[in-house]
Amino acid sequence: TDQELNNDIYRLLIKAKIAKNTNDATLDGIINALDFIIETTNIKIDDPEDMSFSIIFDTLTDLEKLVLATFNIVPKQQGFRFTGYTDL
């Protein structure tokens, strides 16, 4: 139902807020934060060393894809650009 979906999104956003507020935004820190938010273990970061990065996930649910595409939940250092994610 819509109420369950809203609760699931809300839970992910609460976890994302916790992760962003307690994260040091290093590459390892970003992976740990996303592992906490999304609860997956196969996360990789593509860092082309041009002040941008993208994230590669093994699998994502439709809800996780929606939250990643809609909300700013990825921790990052100031001045860096998150260019998106890939779901393998």
Short mmCIF file of the N, C-alpha and C atoms (twelve columns), coordinates in Angstrom:
data_MODEL
# 
_entry.id   MODEL 
# 
loop_
_atom_site.group_PDB 
_atom_site.id 
_atom_site.type_symbol 
_atom_site.label_atom_id 
_atom_site.label_alt_id 
_atom_site.label_comp_id 
_atom_site.label_asym_id 
_atom_site.label_seq_id 
_atom_site.Cartn_x 
_atom_site.Cartn_y 
_atom_site.Cartn_z 
_atom_site.pdbx_PDB_model_num 
ATOM 1   N N  . THR A 1  0.836  -1.194 0.000   1 
ATOM 2   C CA . THR A 1  0.000  0.000  0.000   1 
ATOM 3   C C  . THR A 1  0.878  1.254  0.000   1 
ATOM 4   N N  . ASP A 2  0.248  2.382  -0.255  1 
ATOM 5   C CA . ASP A 2  0.978  3.646  -0.269  1 
ATOM 6   C C  . ASP A 2  1.590  3.957  1.089   1 
ATOM 7   N N  . GLN A 3  0.882  3.644  2.168   1 
ATOM 8   C CA . GLN A 3  1.395  3.923  3.508   1 
ATOM 9   C C  . GLN A 3  2.672  3.137  3.785   1 
ATOM 10  N N  . GLU A 4  2.722  1.879  3.387   1 
ATOM 11  C CA . GLU A 4  3.922  1.077  3.596   1 
ATOM 12  C C  . GLU A 4  5.090  1.639  2.788   1 
ATOM 13  N N  . LEU A 5  4.841  2.038  1.561   1 
ATOM 14  C CA . LEU A 5  5.886  2.619  0.732   1 
ATOM 15  C C  . LEU A 5  6.417  3.895  1.376   1 
ATOM 16  N N  . ASN A 6  5.533  4.740  1.862   1 
ATOM 17  C CA . ASN A 6  5.960  5.972  2.512   1 
ATOM 18  C C  . ASN A 6  6.799  5.681  3.745   1 
ATOM 19  N N  . ASN A 7  6.417  4.680  4.539   1 
ATOM 20  C CA . ASN A 7  7.197  4.313  5.717   1 
ATOM 21  C C  . ASN A 7  8.575  3.797  5.325   1 
ATOM 22  N N  . ASP A 8  8.650  3.017  4.261   1 
ATOM 23  C CA . ASP A 8  9.931  2.489  3.809   1 
ATOM 24  C C  . ASP A 8  10.844 3.608  3.319   1 
ATOM 25  N N  . ILE A 9  10.294 4.544  2.580   1 
ATOM 26  C CA . ILE A 9  11.082 5.694  2.114   1 
ATOM 27  C C  . ILE A 9  11.552 6.514  3.317   1 
ATOM 28  N N  . TYR A 10 10.659 6.739  4.252   1 
ATOM 29  C CA . TYR A 10 10.994 7.520  5.445   1 
ATOM 30  C C  . TYR A 10 12.133 6.853  6.215   1 
ATOM 31  N N  . ARG A 11 12.082 5.545  6.371   1 
ATOM 32  C CA . ARG A 11 13.149 4.819  7.075   1 
ATOM 33  C C  . ARG A 11 14.490 4.981  6.356   1 
ATOM 34  N N  . LEU A 12 14.480 4.858  5.025   1 
ATOM 35  C CA . LEU A 12 15.717 5.039  4.267   1 
ATOM 36  C C  . LEU A 12 16.257 6.465  4.429   1 
ATOM 37  N N  . LEU A 13 15.368 7.442  4.415   1 
ATOM 38  C CA . LEU A 13 15.810 8.832  4.548   1 
ATOM 39  C C  . LEU A 13 16.359 9.128  5.943   1 
ATOM 40  N N  . ILE A 14 15.781 8.521  6.967   1 
ATOM 41  C CA . ILE A 14 16.306 8.687  8.332   1 
ATOM 42  C C  . ILE A 14 17.708 8.089  8.417   1 
ATOM 43  N N  . LYS A 15 17.878 6.888  7.862   1 
ATOM 44  C CA . LYS A 15 19.192 6.252  7.865   1 
ATOM 45  C C  . LYS A 15 20.201 7.094  7.073   1 
ATOM 46  N N  . ALA A 16 19.759 7.678  5.963   1 
ATOM 47  C CA . ALA A 16 20.641 8.518  5.152   1 
ATOM 48  C C  . ALA A 16 21.071 9.763  5.927   1 
ATOM 49  N N  . LYS A 17 20.162 10.361 6.658   1 
ATOM 50  C CA . LYS A 17 20.484 11.555 7.451   1 
ATOM 51  C C  . LYS A 17 21.505 11.211 8.527   1 
ATOM 52  N N  . ILE A 18 21.320 10.081 9.188   1 
ATOM 53  C CA . ILE A 18 22.279 9.634  10.204  1 
ATOM 54  C C  . ILE A 18 23.649 9.430  9.563   1 
ATOM 55  N N  . ALA A 19 23.668 8.746  8.422   1 
ATOM 56  C CA . ALA A 19 24.931 8.453  7.743   1 
ATOM 57  C C  . ALA A 19 25.635 9.728  7.289   1 
ATOM 58  N N  . LYS A 20 24.896 10.681 6.742   1 
ATOM 59  C CA . LYS A 20 25.513 11.925 6.269   1 
ATOM 60  C C  . LYS A 20 26.056 12.759 7.432   1 
ATOM 61  N N  . ASN A 21 25.371 12.730 8.572   1 
ATOM 62  C CA . ASN A 21 25.800 13.538 9.720   1 
ATOM 63  C C  . ASN A 21 26.976 12.929 10.471  1 
ATOM 64  N N  . THR A 22 27.247 11.653 10.266  1 
ATOM 65  C CA . THR A 22 28.326 10.992 11.003  1 
ATOM 66  C C  . THR A 22 29.436 10.512 10.087  1 
ATOM 67  N N  . ASN A 23 29.455 10.956 8.844   1 
ATOM 68  C CA . ASN A 23 30.375 10.440 7.848   1 
ATOM 69  C C  . ASN A 23 31.514 11.409 7.588   1 
ATOM 70  N N  . ASP A 24 32.708 10.874 7.300   1 
ATOM 71  C CA . ASP A 24 33.847 11.724 6.981   1 
ATOM 72  C C  . ASP A 24 34.008 11.952 5.474   1 
ATOM 73  N N  . ALA A 25 33.149 11.341 4.662   1 
ATOM 74  C CA . ALA A 25 33.086 11.525 3.201   1 
ATOM 75  C C  . ALA A 25 34.354 11.089 2.473   1 
ATOM 76  N N  . THR A 26 35.140 10.219 3.089   1 
ATOM 77  C CA . THR A 26 36.213 9.571  2.343   1 
ATOM 78  C C  . THR A 26 35.572 8.484  1.491   1 
ATOM 79  N N  . LEU A 27 36.326 7.906  0.571   1 
ATOM 80  C CA . LEU A 27 35.759 6.846  -0.266  1 
ATOM 81  C C  . LEU A 27 35.279 5.675  0.591   1 
ATOM 82  N N  . ASP A 28 36.084 5.269  1.567   1 
ATOM 83  C CA . ASP A 28 35.661 4.184  2.462   1 
ATOM 84  C C  . ASP A 28 34.453 4.601  3.297   1 
ATOM 85  N N  . GLY A 29 34.436 5.853  3.738   1 
ATOM 86  C CA . GLY A 29 33.305 6.350  4.517   1 
ATOM 87  C C  . GLY A 29 32.013 6.361  3.718   1 
ATOM 88  N N  . ILE A 30 32.092 6.730  2.445   1 
ATOM 89  C CA . ILE A 30 30.911 6.728  1.576   1 
ATOM 90  C C  . ILE A 30 30.393 5.306  1.399   1 
ATOM 91  N N  . ILE A 31 31.309 4.373  1.177   1 
ATOM 92  C CA . ILE A 31 30.895 2.969  1.028   1 
ATOM 93  C C  . ILE A 31 30.238 2.465  2.310   1 
ATOM 94  N N  . ASN A 32 30.829 2.766  3.466   1 
ATOM 95  C CA . ASN A 32 30.243 2.338  4.741   1 
ATOM 96  C C  . ASN A 32 28.872 2.965  4.967   1 
ATOM 97  N N  . ALA A 33 28.731 4.241  4.622   1 
ATOM 98  C CA . ALA A 33 27.445 4.918  4.799   1 
ATOM 99  C C  . ALA A 33 26.380 4.299  3.900   1 
ATOM 100 N N  . LEU A 34 26.727 4.044  2.642   1 
ATOM 101 C CA . LEU A 34 25.746 3.450  1.726   1 
ATOM 102 C C  . LEU A 34 25.414 2.018  2.109   1 
ATOM 103 N N  . ASP A 35 26.386 1.310  2.663   1 
ATOM 104 C CA . ASP A 35 26.116 -0.034 3.158   1 
ATOM 105 C C  . ASP A 35 25.115 0.026  4.311   1 
ATOM 106 N N  . PHE A 36 25.223 1.039  5.158   1 
ATOM 107 C CA . PHE A 36 24.284 1.230  6.264   1 
ATOM 108 C C  . PHE A 36 22.896 1.612  5.742   1 
ATOM 109 N N  . ILE A 37 22.845 2.493  4.758   1 
ATOM 110 C CA . ILE A 37 21.559 2.976  4.232   1 
ATOM 111 C C  . ILE A 37 20.854 1.895  3.423   1 
ATOM 112 N N  . ILE A 38 21.565 1.302  2.496   1 
ATOM 113 C CA . ILE A 38 20.964 0.396  1.515   1 
ATOM 114 C C  . ILE A 38 21.067 -1.065 1.950   1 
ATOM 115 N N  . GLU A 39 21.971 -1.365 2.859   1 
ATOM 116 C CA . GLU A 39 22.159 -2.724 3.373   1 
ATOM 117 C C  . GLU A 39 22.551 -3.707 2.279   1 
ATOM 118 N N  . THR A 40 23.523 -3.319 1.499   1 
ATOM 119 C CA . THR A 40 24.122 -4.204 0.520   1 
ATOM 120 C C  . THR A 40 25.619 -4.237 0.776   1 
ATOM 121 N N  . THR A 41 26.274 -5.268 0.339   1 
ATOM 122 C CA . THR A 41 27.691 -5.390 0.654   1 
ATOM 123 C C  . THR A 41 28.597 -5.196 -0.555  1 
ATOM 124 N N  . ASN A 42 28.059 -5.158 -1.741  1 
ATOM 125 C CA . ASN A 42 28.893 -5.033 -2.931  1 
ATOM 126 C C  . ASN A 42 28.732 -3.638 -3.537  1 
ATOM 127 N N  . ILE A 43 29.454 -2.675 -2.977  1 
ATOM 128 C CA . ILE A 43 29.403 -1.281 -3.433  1 
ATOM 129 C C  . ILE A 43 30.806 -0.886 -3.869  1 
ATOM 130 N N  . LYS A 44 30.900 -0.264 -5.040  1 
ATOM 131 C CA . LYS A 44 32.178 0.237  -5.535  1 
ATOM 132 C C  . LYS A 44 32.004 1.690  -5.943  1 
ATOM 133 N N  . ILE A 45 33.074 2.446  -5.838  1 
ATOM 134 C CA . ILE A 45 33.042 3.851  -6.239  1 
ATOM 135 C C  . ILE A 45 33.953 4.029  -7.442  1 
ATOM 136 N N  . ASP A 46 33.422 4.675  -8.463  1 
ATOM 137 C CA . ASP A 46 34.207 5.032  -9.638  1 
ATOM 138 C C  . ASP A 46 34.664 6.477  -9.448  1 
ATOM 139 N N  . ASP A 47 35.966 6.658  -9.266  1 
ATOM 140 C CA . ASP A 47 36.538 7.978  -9.015  1 
ATOM 141 C C  . ASP A 47 37.500 8.334  -10.150 1 
ATOM 142 N N  . PRO A 48 37.041 9.106  -11.132 1 
ATOM 143 C CA . PRO A 48 37.922 9.489  -12.245 1 
ATOM 144 C C  . PRO A 48 38.929 10.584 -11.880 1 
ATOM 145 N N  . GLU A 49 38.980 10.959 -10.611 1 
ATOM 146 C CA . GLU A 49 39.908 11.968 -10.095 1 
ATOM 147 C C  . GLU A 49 39.733 13.334 -10.754 1 
ATOM 148 N N  . ASP A 50 38.471 13.694 -11.007 1 
ATOM 149 C CA . ASP A 50 38.164 15.018 -11.552 1 
ATOM 150 C C  . ASP A 50 37.127 15.740 -10.683 1 
ATOM 151 N N  . MET A 51 37.184 15.450 -9.375  1 
ATOM 152 C CA . MET A 51 36.257 16.044 -8.395  1 
ATOM 153 C C  . MET A 51 34.828 15.545 -8.582  1 
ATOM 154 N N  . SER A 52 34.683 14.359 -9.164  1 
ATOM 155 C CA . SER A 52 33.365 13.741 -9.306  1 
ATOM 156 C C  . SER A 52 33.509 12.251 -9.015  1 
ATOM 157 N N  . PHE A 53 32.394 11.607 -8.742  1 
ATOM 158 C CA . PHE A 53 32.404 10.169 -8.534  1 
ATOM 159 C C  . PHE A 53 31.025 9.607  -8.820  1 
ATOM 160 N N  . SER A 54 30.997 8.336  -9.127  1 
ATOM 161 C CA . SER A 54 29.737 7.613  -9.270  1 
ATOM 162 C C  . SER A 54 29.843 6.330  -8.458  1 
ATOM 163 N N  . ILE A 55 28.726 5.696  -8.237  1 
ATOM 164 C CA . ILE A 55 28.686 4.506  -7.396  1 
ATOM 165 C C  . ILE A 55 28.132 3.340  -8.200  1 
ATOM 166 N N  . ILE A 56 28.739 2.185  -8.000  1 
ATOM 167 C CA . ILE A 56 28.309 0.965  -8.680  1 
ATOM 168 C C  . ILE A 56 27.790 0.005  -7.623  1 
ATOM 169 N N  . PHE A 57 26.533 -0.381 -7.774  1 
ATOM 170 C CA . PHE A 57 25.890 -1.334 -6.868  1 
ATOM 171 C C  . PHE A 57 25.698 -2.653 -7.587  1 
ATOM 172 N N  . ASP A 58 25.742 -3.735 -6.832  1 
ATOM 173 C CA . ASP A 58 25.478 -5.051 -7.404  1 
ATOM 174 C C  . ASP A 58 23.987 -5.186 -7.721  1 
ATOM 175 N N  . THR A 59 23.159 -4.941 -6.749  1 
ATOM 176 C CA . THR A 59 21.701 -4.996 -6.944  1 
ATOM 177 C C  . THR A 59 21.033 -3.929 -6.087  1 
ATOM 178 N N  . LEU A 60 19.968 -3.377 -6.599  1 
ATOM 179 C CA . LEU A 60 19.157 -2.399 -5.874  1 
ATOM 180 C C  . LEU A 60 17.688 -2.755 -6.046  1 
ATOM 181 N N  . THR A 61 16.911 -2.498 -5.019  1 
ATOM 182 C CA . THR A 61 15.466 -2.662 -5.147  1 
ATOM 183 C C  . THR A 61 14.901 -1.444 -5.866  1 
ATOM 184 N N  . ASP A 62 13.670 -1.541 -6.314  1 
ATOM 185 C CA . ASP A 62 13.025 -0.394 -6.960  1 
ATOM 186 C C  . ASP A 62 12.930 0.788  -6.002  1 
ATOM 187 N N  . LEU A 63 12.663 0.503  -4.735  1 
ATOM 188 C CA . LEU A 63 12.573 1.564  -3.736  1 
ATOM 189 C C  . LEU A 63 13.918 2.267  -3.568  1 
ATOM 190 N N  . GLU A 64 15.010 1.493  -3.504  1 
ATOM 191 C CA . GLU A 64 16.334 2.089  -3.364  1 
ATOM 192 C C  . GLU A 64 16.693 2.934  -4.586  1 
ATOM 193 N N  . LYS A 65 16.335 2.461  -5.761  1 
ATOM 194 C CA . LYS A 65 16.568 3.243  -6.986  1 
ATOM 195 C C  . LYS A 65 15.799 4.555  -6.934  1 
ATOM 196 N N  . LEU A 66 14.547 4.495  -6.497  1 
ATOM 197 C CA . LEU A 66 13.725 5.701  -6.384  1 
ATOM 198 C C  . LEU A 66 14.349 6.703  -5.427  1 
ATOM 199 N N  . VAL A 67 14.779 6.241  -4.265  1 
ATOM 200 C CA . VAL A 67 15.356 7.143  -3.266  1 
ATOM 201 C C  . VAL A 67 16.681 7.726  -3.761  1 
ATOM 202 N N  . LEU A 68 17.525 6.916  -4.383  1 
ATOM 203 C CA . LEU A 68 18.801 7.418  -4.911  1 
ATOM 204 C C  . LEU A 68 18.592 8.451  -6.011  1 
ATOM 205 N N  . ALA A 69 17.595 8.247  -6.848  1 
ATOM 206 C CA . ALA A 69 17.341 9.160  -7.961  1 
ATOM 207 C C  . ALA A 69 16.634 10.440 -7.519  1 
ATOM 208 N N  . THR A 70 15.909 10.387 -6.416  1 
ATOM 209 C CA . THR A 70 15.055 11.503 -6.023  1 
ATOM 210 C C  . THR A 70 15.657 12.378 -4.927  1 
ATOM 211 N N  . PHE A 71 16.356 11.764 -3.984  1 
ATOM 212 C CA . PHE A 71 16.833 12.488 -2.811  1 
ATOM 213 C C  . PHE A 71 18.360 12.535 -2.786  1 
ATOM 214 N N  . ASN A 72 18.892 13.536 -2.157  1 
ATOM 215 C CA . ASN A 72 20.339 13.719 -2.031  1 
ATOM 216 C C  . ASN A 72 20.824 12.950 -0.800  1 
ATOM 217 N N  . ILE A 73 20.995 11.630 -0.935  1 
ATOM 218 C CA . ILE A 73 21.348 10.818 0.231   1 
ATOM 219 C C  . ILE A 73 22.807 10.375 0.242   1 
ATOM 220 N N  . VAL A 74 23.539 10.624 -0.820  1 
ATOM 221 C CA . VAL A 74 24.920 10.144 -0.896  1 
ATOM 222 C C  . VAL A 74 25.846 11.143 -0.211  1 
ATOM 223 N N  . PRO A 75 26.578 10.707 0.829   1 
ATOM 224 C CA . PRO A 75 27.534 11.620 1.463   1 
ATOM 225 C C  . PRO A 75 28.651 11.970 0.491   1 
ATOM 226 N N  . LYS A 76 29.080 13.217 0.507   1 
ATOM 227 C CA . LYS A 76 30.185 13.619 -0.362  1 
ATOM 228 C C  . LYS A 76 30.883 14.819 0.246   1 
ATOM 229 N N  . GLN A 77 32.126 15.003 -0.143  1 
ATOM 230 C CA . GLN A 77 32.864 16.162 0.327   1 
ATOM 231 C C  . GLN A 77 32.404 17.401 -0.422  1 
ATOM 232 N N  . GLN A 78 32.529 18.537 0.229   1 
ATOM 233 C CA . GLN A 78 32.159 19.790 -0.415  1 
ATOM 234 C C  . GLN A 78 33.032 19.992 -1.647  1 
ATOM 235 N N  . GLY A 79 32.425 20.391 -2.738  1 
ATOM 236 C CA . GLY A 79 33.147 20.618 -3.974  1 
ATOM 237 C C  . GLY A 79 33.171 19.408 -4.892  1 
ATOM 238 N N  . PHE A 80 32.770 18.244 -4.386  1 
ATOM 239 C CA . PHE A 80 32.709 17.051 -5.221  1 
ATOM 240 C C  . PHE A 80 31.318 16.911 -5.822  1 
ATOM 241 N N  . ARG A 81 31.248 16.265 -6.966  1 
ATOM 242 C CA . ARG A 81 29.985 16.084 -7.671  1 
ATOM 243 C C  . ARG A 81 29.681 14.593 -7.748  1 
ATOM 244 N N  . PHE A 82 28.489 14.220 -7.288  1 
ATOM 245 C CA . PHE A 82 28.006 12.858 -7.438  1 
ATOM 246 C C  . PHE A 82 27.319 12.758 -8.775  1 
ATOM 247 N N  . THR A 83 27.843 11.910 -9.679  1 
ATOM 248 C CA . THR A 83 27.330 11.872 -11.045 1 
ATOM 249 C C  . THR A 83 26.287 10.792 -11.271 1 
ATOM 250 N N  . GLY A 84 26.004 9.982  -10.263 1 
ATOM 251 C CA . GLY A 84 24.957 8.987  -10.405 1 
ATOM 252 C C  . GLY A 84 25.412 7.611  -9.977  1 
ATOM 253 N N  . TYR A 85 24.575 6.638  -10.286 1 
ATOM 254 C CA . TYR A 85 24.863 5.277  -9.873  1 
ATOM 255 C C  . TYR A 85 24.565 4.315  -11.015 1 
ATOM 256 N N  . THR A 86 25.161 3.138  -10.903 1 
ATOM 257 C CA . THR A 86 24.915 2.046  -11.839 1 
ATOM 258 C C  . THR A 86 24.486 0.834  -11.045 1 
ATOM 259 N N  . ASP A 87 23.466 0.180  -11.497 1 
ATOM 260 C CA . ASP A 87 22.963 -1.035 -10.875 1 
ATOM 261 C C  . ASP A 87 23.261 -2.191 -11.827 1 
ATOM 262 N N  . LEU A 88 24.157 -3.076 -11.432 1 
ATOM 263 C CA . LEU A 88 24.559 -4.178 -12.321 1 
ATOM 264 C C  . LEU A 88 23.542 -5.286 -12.378 1 
# 
